[in-house]
Amino acid sequence: MVPSASAEDMVELSSKEPRLGISTAIVVAIAMTALASGLGAGITPAFASADPPVVKTRRALDFLGQAAFDWQNQFGCSGCHKQAMTIAALGTARSRGYDAAKPGIIQTLIDGLLTLNSGQQPDGCFTLNNGPDSTEATTFGGRGLEAYDRYFRPKKSNLLAAADCLLSRQASDGRLASDHTELPVAQGDFITTAHGIFTWNRSFELTGNTSYSNAANRAVSWLRGRVSVIQAAPDNFTTQDKAMLLAGLGGSGAGTSDSDVVSMRNLVASEQQADGSWKLRNSETGGNGHATGQVVFALRECGYTRSDSAVDRGTQWLFDHQQGDGSWAPDSWEGSPPSQIAPSMWGALALATYASPLNGLRVAPISGTAGGSATVSWNPVDGASSYDLIRGNVAALTELSDHVDLGPAACLAAATPSTSFQDGQNPSAGQSFFYLMRIRWDSTHDIYGRSSGGRDRIPSSGDCPP
């Protein structure tokens, strides 16, 4: 057993603070509500259609991580988009304040991306099915490495090797020409070029080497040059083409005031279905999570929020059409029957771009009160009907193999509709309190979040009533 309070989870306040030992960092880290895919000890809640959006987002991320993990263990292969886009989704979620993936998921996926069959070669490129070096595979690999290096741990040498491979493959007009088609995931030059921009931009950030920024700029110029071509004949291009053009522009820093971004936003908005979804291409019969997730992600990458009607309707469609396990069905699909990953990876990534509302628990001393009372407050959560608040002793935190034991807890507020609580209790000399909040809705509730190692936090006693 090791203490669960890592440097990432907890920073002690000075003993001069009115409430000795109350840690803002641990309050924030622990307050993020549970991944609702499990309540520890094998208990899985039944979810209703009215689940809060944050719960649906976390369930999507859990599903995607486990699906990629299982696929890798089954096939023993570096699966091009499978590990890479899962890492991108989980990394984006981490940056937006969501709980960690389950133990071992991230490390297993990055190891598989790099070292299993078709993984990164000595020249930095990736292959397909152990064949020759592939631009398409390397752009996906580079995208996964960019996200891993940015959001998890440094992978500079692997990232730069992939970036260098792509430098040698960039066409004179700036694009990265696709050398593989596997509908709908691997198709066209827009997704390869956009992923190249993400890879080169991160490489430039790490090194200052202008060969990377110049390559990214040439790629952006190619994308901009295609806007008018797509506008002239939109049915000749897939939704992925249009979304990845937008994502590449957004990844380069272009925002909602950029004329090309506005033009492409208006085009994809005009193709949005009445139910809020997007189809893989205009000739398809209906929308799905792959296309809808791509467009929502691309618009979010350009800075659009839910105040934009296209983003709002697309986001709501993802929430409304998510299956009970967190996935999206491969409706109106193209190509071979997909893995569990492909139909859901873009939906999960799109939802992960929104900040977690469970990342804002605060403790503030009440001036002038005897004994140093404090107000514990948190943000209202969309879809939550009430909240539970508990208090515990930092010294009791212990990370076990399957969960974090919070030790004995005190339920301060059970099923309260309020978003604040005044606590007049002070820790004993040399002790520190932590506070955790969980949300309730309908007849169920979440748990109290996860440790940085991905283990659910569960009190040994004193929890608020179920």
Short mmCIF file of C-alpha atoms in Angstrom, two decimals:
data_model
loop_
_atom_site.label_atom_id
_atom_site.label_comp_id
_atom_site.label_asym_id
_atom_site.label_seq_id
_atom_site.Cartn_x
_atom_site.Cartn_y
_atom_site.Cartn_z
CA MET A 1 0.00 0.00 0.00
CA VAL A 2 1.20 3.48 -0.81
CA PRO A 3 -0.33 6.82 0.14
CA SER A 4 -2.66 8.10 -2.52
CA ALA A 5 -1.71 11.73 -2.04
CA SER A 6 0.86 12.19 -4.77
CA ALA A 7 2.46 15.50 -5.67
CA GLU A 8 -0.16 15.85 -8.39
CA ASP A 9 -2.99 15.36 -5.89
CA MET A 10 -1.95 17.42 -2.88
CA VAL A 11 -0.04 20.54 -1.92
CA GLU A 12 -0.18 21.44 1.76
CA LEU A 13 -1.10 24.98 2.72
CA SER A 14 0.96 26.90 5.24
CA SER A 15 0.14 26.27 8.88
CA LYS A 16 -0.57 30.01 9.11
CA GLU A 17 -3.75 29.58 7.09
CA PRO A 18 -6.96 29.95 9.15
CA ARG A 19 -7.88 26.31 8.48
CA LEU A 20 -4.71 24.38 9.09
CA GLY A 21 -3.89 21.92 6.40
CA ILE A 22 -6.87 22.43 4.13
CA SER A 23 -5.41 21.72 0.73
CA THR A 24 -6.86 23.48 -2.26
CA ALA A 25 -5.09 21.10 -4.62
CA ILE A 26 -6.45 17.96 -3.04
CA VAL A 27 -9.91 19.46 -2.84
CA VAL A 28 -9.84 20.14 -6.56
CA ALA A 29 -8.25 16.84 -7.52
CA ILE A 30 -10.51 14.66 -5.42
CA ALA A 31 -13.68 16.60 -6.07
CA MET A 32 -13.88 15.55 -9.69
CA THR A 33 -16.79 13.15 -9.73
CA ALA A 34 -16.63 9.52 -10.56
CA LEU A 35 -16.33 7.96 -13.87
CA ALA A 36 -19.74 6.45 -13.70
CA SER A 37 -18.75 3.18 -15.36
CA GLY A 38 -18.27 1.59 -11.97
CA LEU A 39 -18.68 2.25 -8.30
CA GLY A 40 -15.86 0.03 -7.13
CA ALA A 41 -16.12 -3.57 -5.98
CA GLY A 42 -17.69 -4.51 -9.31
CA ILE A 43 -20.82 -2.40 -8.84
CA THR A 44 -22.09 -0.72 -12.00
CA PRO A 45 -24.99 1.74 -11.79
CA ALA A 46 -27.88 1.67 -14.19
CA PHE A 47 -27.97 4.88 -16.17
CA ALA A 48 -31.07 6.65 -17.38
CA SER A 49 -31.40 8.82 -20.43
CA ALA A 50 -31.32 11.88 -18.19
CA ASP A 51 -27.76 11.28 -17.00
CA PRO A 52 -25.82 14.53 -16.56
CA PRO A 53 -23.64 15.50 -19.54
CA VAL A 54 -20.46 15.18 -17.49
CA VAL A 55 -21.37 11.58 -16.67
CA LYS A 56 -22.01 10.78 -20.33
CA THR A 57 -18.68 12.31 -21.27
CA ARG A 58 -16.79 10.31 -18.69
CA ARG A 59 -18.59 7.11 -19.71
CA ALA A 60 -17.60 7.71 -23.34
CA LEU A 61 -13.96 8.11 -22.35
CA ASP A 62 -14.04 5.00 -20.18
CA PHE A 63 -15.57 2.98 -22.99
CA LEU A 64 -13.04 4.18 -25.53
CA GLY A 65 -10.05 3.52 -23.29
CA GLN A 66 -11.18 0.01 -22.45
CA ALA A 67 -12.11 -0.79 -26.06
CA ALA A 68 -8.66 0.25 -27.32
CA PHE A 69 -6.98 -1.63 -24.47
CA ASP A 70 -8.95 -4.81 -25.26
CA TRP A 71 -8.34 -4.51 -29.01
CA GLN A 72 -4.60 -4.17 -28.48
CA ASN A 73 -4.49 -7.17 -26.16
CA GLN A 74 -6.45 -9.23 -28.68
CA PHE A 75 -4.47 -8.37 -31.81
CA GLY A 76 -1.05 -7.40 -30.46
CA CYS A 77 -0.71 -4.67 -33.04
CA SER A 78 -0.10 -0.94 -33.35
CA GLY A 79 -3.52 -0.14 -34.73
CA CYS A 80 -3.02 3.16 -36.52
CA HIS A 81 -5.99 5.26 -35.34
CA LYS A 82 -6.97 3.03 -32.43
CA GLN A 83 -4.30 3.83 -29.86
CA ALA A 84 -3.53 7.27 -31.27
CA MET A 85 -7.02 8.75 -31.20
CA THR A 86 -7.81 7.15 -27.85
CA ILE A 87 -4.71 8.79 -26.36
CA ALA A 88 -5.77 12.09 -27.96
CA ALA A 89 -9.24 11.85 -26.41
CA LEU A 90 -7.99 10.86 -22.96
CA GLY A 91 -5.29 13.52 -23.07
CA THR A 92 -7.75 16.23 -24.03
CA ALA A 93 -10.01 15.10 -21.20
CA ARG A 94 -7.13 15.29 -18.75
CA SER A 95 -6.41 18.85 -19.81
CA ARG A 96 -10.06 19.74 -19.23
CA GLY A 97 -10.16 18.48 -15.66
CA TYR A 98 -11.65 14.99 -15.98
CA ASP A 99 -10.57 12.03 -13.90
CA ALA A 100 -7.72 9.80 -14.98
CA ALA A 101 -8.24 6.74 -17.15
CA LYS A 102 -8.39 3.40 -15.39
CA PRO A 103 -5.03 2.00 -14.22
CA GLY A 104 -2.69 0.89 -16.98
CA ILE A 105 -4.74 2.14 -19.93
CA ILE A 106 -2.52 5.01 -21.05
CA GLN A 107 0.80 3.25 -20.56
CA THR A 108 -0.42 0.14 -22.34
CA LEU A 109 -1.68 2.14 -25.32
CA ILE A 110 1.45 4.25 -25.78
CA ASP A 111 3.64 1.16 -25.51
CA GLY A 112 1.50 -0.62 -28.08
CA LEU A 113 1.46 2.36 -30.42
CA LEU A 114 5.24 2.48 -30.45
CA THR A 115 6.46 -1.09 -30.11
CA LEU A 116 3.94 -3.63 -31.39
CA ASN A 117 3.65 -4.82 -34.99
CA SER A 118 3.39 -1.84 -37.37
CA GLY A 119 4.61 0.50 -34.65
CA GLN A 120 7.30 3.14 -34.95
CA GLN A 121 10.30 2.08 -37.01
CA PRO A 122 13.96 3.09 -36.53
CA ASP A 123 13.50 5.84 -39.13
CA GLY A 124 10.62 7.35 -37.12
CA CYS A 125 7.88 6.30 -39.52
CA PHE A 126 4.99 3.93 -38.79
CA THR A 127 3.85 1.08 -41.02
CA LEU A 128 0.62 -0.70 -41.88
CA ASN A 129 0.52 -4.45 -41.32
CA ASN A 130 4.32 -4.57 -41.14
CA GLY A 131 4.54 -3.27 -44.67
CA PRO A 132 6.55 -0.29 -45.94
CA ASP A 133 6.55 3.04 -44.17
CA SER A 134 3.16 4.72 -44.40
CA THR A 135 2.26 8.41 -44.42
CA GLU A 136 -1.25 7.66 -43.19
CA ALA A 137 -0.03 5.50 -40.30
CA THR A 138 2.67 8.01 -39.37
CA THR A 139 0.23 10.92 -39.25
CA PHE A 140 -2.00 9.00 -36.85
CA GLY A 141 1.05 7.94 -34.84
CA GLY A 142 2.29 11.52 -34.76
CA ARG A 143 -1.09 12.74 -33.56
CA GLY A 144 -1.04 10.23 -30.72
CA LEU A 145 2.51 11.19 -29.77
CA GLU A 146 1.64 14.89 -29.88
CA ALA A 147 -1.21 14.33 -27.43
CA TYR A 148 0.83 12.05 -25.17
CA ASP A 149 3.73 14.48 -25.00
CA ARG A 150 1.45 17.46 -24.43
CA TYR A 151 -0.87 15.96 -21.82
CA PHE A 152 0.88 13.03 -20.15
CA ARG A 153 4.66 12.60 -20.23
CA PRO A 154 7.47 13.70 -22.54
CA LYS A 155 7.96 11.61 -25.68
CA LYS A 156 10.13 14.12 -27.46
CA SER A 157 12.45 11.75 -29.30
CA ASN A 158 9.59 9.62 -30.65
CA LEU A 159 7.55 12.67 -31.59
CA LEU A 160 10.41 14.37 -33.40
CA ALA A 161 11.24 11.15 -35.23
CA ALA A 162 7.66 10.97 -36.52
CA ALA A 163 7.73 14.67 -37.41
CA ASP A 164 10.95 14.17 -39.36
CA CYS A 165 9.47 11.22 -41.22
CA LEU A 166 6.55 13.42 -42.27
CA LEU A 167 8.88 16.22 -43.37
CA SER A 168 10.33 13.87 -45.94
CA ARG A 169 6.86 12.97 -47.16
CA GLN A 170 5.31 16.41 -47.50
CA ALA A 171 4.37 17.28 -51.06
CA SER A 172 5.58 20.49 -52.65
CA ASP A 173 2.08 21.98 -52.36
CA GLY A 174 2.09 21.42 -48.58
CA ARG A 175 -0.21 18.45 -48.20
CA LEU A 176 0.54 15.02 -46.81
CA ALA A 177 -0.87 12.70 -49.45
CA SER A 178 -2.71 9.72 -48.03
CA ASP A 179 -1.34 6.35 -49.07
CA HIS A 180 -4.04 4.17 -47.56
CA THR A 181 -7.83 4.02 -47.70
CA GLU A 182 -9.92 2.32 -45.05
CA LEU A 183 -13.36 3.91 -45.02
CA PRO A 184 -14.34 6.00 -43.24
CA VAL A 185 -11.37 6.41 -40.89
CA ALA A 186 -8.48 6.54 -43.34
CA GLN A 187 -9.55 8.49 -46.39
CA GLY A 188 -8.26 11.52 -48.24
CA ASP A 189 -5.46 14.02 -47.76
CA PHE A 190 -7.24 16.31 -45.31
CA ILE A 191 -6.93 14.12 -42.23
CA THR A 192 -3.31 13.25 -42.93
CA THR A 193 -2.44 16.91 -43.48
CA ALA A 194 -4.32 18.05 -40.37
CA HIS A 195 -2.60 15.43 -38.21
CA GLY A 196 0.71 16.55 -39.66
CA ILE A 197 -0.02 20.10 -38.50
CA PHE A 198 -0.63 18.91 -34.93
CA THR A 199 2.58 16.86 -35.03
CA TRP A 200 4.76 19.64 -36.46
CA ASN A 201 3.35 22.36 -34.24
CA ARG A 202 4.15 20.41 -31.09
CA SER A 203 7.60 19.58 -32.44
CA PHE A 204 8.25 23.26 -33.07
CA GLU A 205 7.06 24.14 -29.56
CA LEU A 206 9.57 21.68 -28.12
CA THR A 207 12.56 22.60 -30.28
CA GLY A 208 12.12 25.99 -31.93
CA ASN A 209 13.22 24.30 -35.16
CA THR A 210 11.65 26.31 -37.98
CA SER A 211 11.65 23.34 -40.32
CA TYR A 212 8.63 22.14 -38.35
CA SER A 213 6.80 25.46 -38.28
CA ASN A 214 7.51 26.00 -41.97
CA ALA A 215 6.08 22.57 -42.77
CA ALA A 216 2.99 23.31 -40.69
CA ASN A 217 2.54 26.66 -42.44
CA ARG A 218 2.78 25.03 -45.86
CA ALA A 219 0.19 22.47 -44.79
CA VAL A 220 -2.13 25.23 -43.58
CA SER A 221 -1.72 27.05 -46.88
CA TRP A 222 -2.75 23.91 -48.74
CA LEU A 223 -5.83 23.56 -46.55
CA ARG A 224 -6.80 27.18 -47.12
CA GLY A 225 -6.41 26.70 -50.85
CA ARG A 226 -8.96 23.90 -50.76
CA VAL A 227 -11.75 25.91 -49.16
CA SER A 228 -13.03 27.36 -52.43
CA VAL A 229 -12.72 23.97 -54.13
CA ILE A 230 -14.91 22.35 -51.50
CA GLN A 231 -17.40 25.21 -51.62
CA ALA A 232 -17.73 24.77 -55.38
CA ALA A 233 -18.58 21.06 -55.16
CA PRO A 234 -19.26 20.03 -51.53
CA ASP A 235 -20.77 16.68 -52.48
CA ASN A 236 -17.39 15.61 -53.89
CA PHE A 237 -15.88 15.70 -50.41
CA THR A 238 -16.61 13.74 -47.26
CA THR A 239 -17.56 15.20 -43.92
CA GLN A 240 -14.17 14.05 -42.69
CA ASP A 241 -12.49 16.15 -45.40
CA LYS A 242 -14.39 19.25 -44.31
CA ALA A 243 -13.99 18.65 -40.57
CA MET A 244 -10.28 17.93 -40.81
CA LEU A 245 -9.73 21.07 -42.86
CA LEU A 246 -11.32 22.98 -39.99
CA ALA A 247 -9.37 21.02 -37.37
CA GLY A 248 -6.10 21.75 -39.14
CA LEU A 249 -6.87 25.45 -39.24
CA GLY A 250 -7.88 25.41 -35.58
CA GLY A 251 -4.76 23.48 -34.65
CA SER A 252 -2.70 26.19 -36.32
CA GLY A 253 -4.33 28.89 -34.19
CA ALA A 254 -7.08 30.08 -36.54
CA GLY A 255 -10.24 31.07 -34.68
CA THR A 256 -13.81 32.16 -35.14
CA SER A 257 -12.87 35.45 -36.81
CA ASP A 258 -10.81 33.74 -39.51
CA SER A 259 -12.57 34.06 -42.87
CA ASP A 260 -11.74 30.51 -43.98
CA VAL A 261 -12.91 29.11 -40.66
CA VAL A 262 -16.17 31.04 -40.97
CA SER A 263 -16.68 29.82 -44.53
CA MET A 264 -16.14 26.19 -43.59
CA ARG A 265 -18.23 26.53 -40.44
CA ASN A 266 -21.12 27.84 -42.52
CA LEU A 267 -20.71 25.03 -45.04
CA VAL A 268 -20.77 22.21 -42.49
CA ALA A 269 -23.64 23.91 -40.64
CA SER A 270 -25.65 23.87 -43.87
CA GLU A 271 -25.09 20.11 -44.11
CA GLN A 272 -26.13 19.37 -40.53
CA GLN A 273 -29.17 17.11 -40.32
CA ALA A 274 -32.44 18.14 -38.74
CA ASP A 275 -31.67 15.96 -35.71
CA GLY A 276 -28.30 17.69 -35.18
CA SER A 277 -26.06 14.96 -36.61
CA TRP A 278 -23.76 14.82 -39.61
CA LYS A 279 -23.51 12.05 -42.20
CA LEU A 280 -20.22 10.55 -43.35
CA ARG A 281 -20.95 12.10 -46.73
CA ASN A 282 -23.95 13.87 -48.16
CA SER A 283 -25.09 10.80 -50.10
CA GLU A 284 -25.43 8.67 -46.96
CA THR A 285 -28.82 7.96 -45.42
CA GLY A 286 -28.21 9.27 -41.90
CA GLY A 287 -25.78 10.61 -39.35
CA ASN A 288 -23.54 8.83 -36.87
CA GLY A 289 -21.16 9.48 -34.00
CA HIS A 290 -18.03 9.35 -36.16
CA ALA A 291 -19.03 12.20 -38.47
CA THR A 292 -20.85 14.20 -35.81
CA GLY A 293 -17.94 13.89 -33.40
CA GLN A 294 -15.48 15.00 -36.07
CA VAL A 295 -17.39 18.16 -36.89
CA VAL A 296 -18.04 19.09 -33.27
CA PHE A 297 -14.37 18.51 -32.42
CA ALA A 298 -13.22 20.58 -35.40
CA LEU A 299 -15.50 23.49 -34.54
CA ARG A 300 -14.41 23.34 -30.91
CA GLU A 301 -10.77 23.32 -32.03
CA CYS A 302 -11.48 26.58 -33.84
CA GLY A 303 -12.92 28.13 -30.69
CA TYR A 304 -16.66 27.70 -31.18
CA THR A 305 -18.77 27.05 -28.09
CA ARG A 306 -22.29 25.82 -27.51
CA SER A 307 -23.49 29.36 -28.17
CA ASP A 308 -22.99 28.39 -31.82
CA SER A 309 -26.10 26.58 -33.01
CA ALA A 310 -24.23 23.95 -35.03
CA VAL A 311 -21.98 23.06 -32.10
CA ASP A 312 -24.87 23.02 -29.66
CA ARG A 313 -27.09 20.78 -31.78
CA GLY A 314 -24.23 18.45 -32.65
CA THR A 315 -23.16 18.15 -29.03
CA GLN A 316 -26.70 17.46 -27.92
CA TRP A 317 -27.03 14.78 -30.58
CA LEU A 318 -23.95 13.04 -29.18
CA PHE A 319 -25.44 13.08 -25.69
CA ASP A 320 -28.87 11.93 -26.87
CA HIS A 321 -27.62 9.09 -29.08
CA GLN A 322 -24.93 7.66 -26.83
CA GLN A 323 -25.52 4.00 -26.02
CA GLY A 324 -25.67 2.73 -22.46
CA ASP A 325 -22.05 1.56 -22.44
CA GLY A 326 -20.75 4.95 -23.60
CA SER A 327 -20.35 4.12 -27.29
CA TRP A 328 -22.10 5.24 -30.47
CA ALA A 329 -23.59 2.81 -32.96
CA PRO A 330 -21.96 2.42 -36.40
CA ASP A 331 -25.08 3.61 -38.18
CA SER A 332 -24.88 4.45 -41.90
CA TRP A 333 -21.31 3.13 -41.87
CA GLU A 334 -18.98 2.72 -44.82
CA GLY A 335 -16.37 0.09 -45.45
CA SER A 336 -15.79 -3.08 -43.45
CA PRO A 337 -17.46 -3.70 -40.09
CA PRO A 338 -15.57 -1.49 -37.67
CA SER A 339 -13.90 -2.21 -34.38
CA GLN A 340 -15.60 -0.85 -31.28
CA ILE A 341 -13.21 2.10 -31.36
CA ALA A 342 -13.78 3.80 -34.70
CA PRO A 343 -17.50 4.65 -34.34
CA SER A 344 -16.93 6.25 -30.93
CA MET A 345 -13.47 7.83 -30.89
CA TRP A 346 -14.48 11.16 -32.39
CA GLY A 347 -17.58 11.49 -30.25
CA ALA A 348 -15.54 10.93 -27.10
CA LEU A 349 -12.88 13.40 -28.27
CA ALA A 350 -15.51 16.02 -29.09
CA LEU A 351 -17.14 15.78 -25.66
CA ALA A 352 -13.73 15.85 -23.97
CA THR A 353 -13.15 19.38 -25.30
CA TYR A 354 -15.63 20.73 -22.73
CA ALA A 355 -14.30 21.56 -19.29
CA SER A 356 -15.42 19.30 -16.47
CA PRO A 357 -17.79 21.16 -14.14
CA LEU A 358 -16.55 18.94 -11.31
CA ASN A 359 -13.20 20.66 -11.13
CA GLY A 360 -14.12 23.61 -8.95
CA LEU A 361 -14.49 22.68 -5.28
CA ARG A 362 -13.27 25.58 -3.16
CA VAL A 363 -12.55 26.16 0.54
CA ALA A 364 -12.54 29.73 1.84
CA PRO A 365 -12.04 30.81 5.48
CA ILE A 366 -14.84 32.94 6.91
CA SER A 367 -13.20 36.01 8.38
CA GLY A 368 -14.19 37.02 11.87
CA THR A 369 -15.61 33.63 12.86
CA ALA A 370 -14.51 31.90 16.01
CA GLY A 371 -12.37 28.84 15.46
CA GLY A 372 -11.75 29.52 11.80
CA SER A 373 -14.94 28.31 10.13
CA ALA A 374 -14.83 27.88 6.37
CA THR A 375 -17.19 27.81 3.44
CA VAL A 376 -16.89 24.87 1.07
CA SER A 377 -18.43 25.64 -2.31
CA TRP A 378 -18.60 24.12 -5.77
CA ASN A 379 -19.92 24.80 -9.23
CA PRO A 380 -23.47 23.83 -10.18
CA VAL A 381 -23.45 20.79 -12.45
CA ASP A 382 -25.80 20.51 -15.41
CA GLY A 383 -28.15 17.58 -14.86
CA ALA A 384 -27.45 17.18 -11.13
CA SER A 385 -30.43 17.41 -8.81
CA SER A 386 -28.43 17.54 -5.57
CA TYR A 387 -24.99 17.02 -4.05
CA ASP A 388 -23.29 15.06 -1.27
CA LEU A 389 -20.34 16.54 0.62
CA ILE A 390 -17.99 14.59 2.87
CA ARG A 391 -14.93 15.48 4.91
CA GLY A 392 -11.98 13.26 5.70
CA ASN A 393 -8.49 13.20 7.16
CA VAL A 394 -5.63 13.45 4.68
CA ALA A 395 -3.55 11.08 6.80
CA ALA A 396 -6.12 8.32 6.25
CA LEU A 397 -5.78 8.30 2.45
CA THR A 398 -4.41 4.98 1.21
CA GLU A 399 -4.20 3.73 -2.37
CA LEU A 400 -4.97 0.02 -2.63
CA SER A 401 -4.71 -2.19 -5.69
CA ASP A 402 -8.30 -1.58 -6.78
CA HIS A 403 -9.37 1.69 -5.13
CA VAL A 404 -8.35 4.55 -2.88
CA ASP A 405 -9.46 4.02 0.70
CA LEU A 406 -10.48 7.42 2.02
CA GLY A 407 -10.70 6.17 5.58
CA PRO A 408 -13.58 7.19 7.87
CA ALA A 409 -15.52 10.11 6.43
CA ALA A 410 -18.05 12.54 7.84
CA CYS A 411 -21.12 13.27 5.72
CA LEU A 412 -21.53 17.04 5.98
CA ALA A 413 -24.41 17.44 3.53
CA ALA A 414 -26.52 14.70 1.99
CA ALA A 415 -28.58 15.29 -1.14
CA THR A 416 -28.41 19.05 -0.68
CA PRO A 417 -29.60 21.29 -3.51
CA SER A 418 -27.17 23.96 -2.31
CA THR A 419 -23.72 24.48 -3.82
CA SER A 420 -22.03 25.53 -0.58
CA PHE A 421 -21.66 24.45 3.04
CA GLN A 422 -20.24 26.16 6.13
CA ASP A 423 -18.01 23.89 8.20
CA GLY A 424 -17.16 24.97 11.72
CA GLN A 425 -15.01 21.94 12.50
CA ASN A 426 -11.23 22.35 12.67
CA PRO A 427 -8.65 19.58 12.27
CA SER A 428 -6.63 18.61 15.30
CA ALA A 429 -3.09 19.88 15.60
CA GLY A 430 -0.93 18.41 12.86
CA GLN A 431 -3.87 17.05 10.87
CA SER A 432 -5.41 18.13 7.56
CA PHE A 433 -8.93 17.86 6.22
CA PHE A 434 -10.01 17.15 2.67
CA TYR A 435 -13.47 17.67 1.19
CA LEU A 436 -15.14 15.75 -1.63
CA MET A 437 -18.37 16.35 -3.48
CA ARG A 438 -20.38 13.97 -5.61
CA ILE A 439 -23.44 14.63 -7.70
CA ARG A 440 -26.86 13.02 -7.50
CA TRP A 441 -29.54 12.76 -10.15
CA ASP A 442 -32.76 10.79 -10.38
CA SER A 443 -32.25 7.94 -7.90
CA THR A 444 -28.51 7.43 -8.29
CA HIS A 445 -25.20 9.09 -7.53
CA ASP A 446 -21.58 9.08 -8.59
CA ILE A 447 -18.54 8.29 -6.51
CA TYR A 448 -15.97 10.80 -5.33
CA GLY A 449 -13.61 10.73 -8.29
CA ARG A 450 -10.34 8.94 -8.93
CA SER A 451 -6.75 9.24 -7.92
CA SER A 452 -4.16 10.33 -10.46
CA GLY A 453 -3.53 6.60 -10.88
CA GLY A 454 -7.10 6.04 -12.02
CA ARG A 455 -8.47 4.31 -8.91
CA ASP A 456 -11.92 5.14 -7.55
CA ARG A 457 -12.03 6.92 -4.19
CA ILE A 458 -14.28 5.21 -1.65
CA PRO A 459 -14.74 6.00 2.07
CA SER A 460 -14.36 3.06 4.44
CA SER A 461 -17.20 4.38 6.59
CA GLY A 462 -19.30 7.47 7.21
CA ASP A 463 -20.45 7.97 3.63
CA CYS A 464 -23.61 9.91 2.91
CA PRO A 465 -26.71 7.69 2.60
CA PRO A 466 -27.19 6.04 -0.79
#
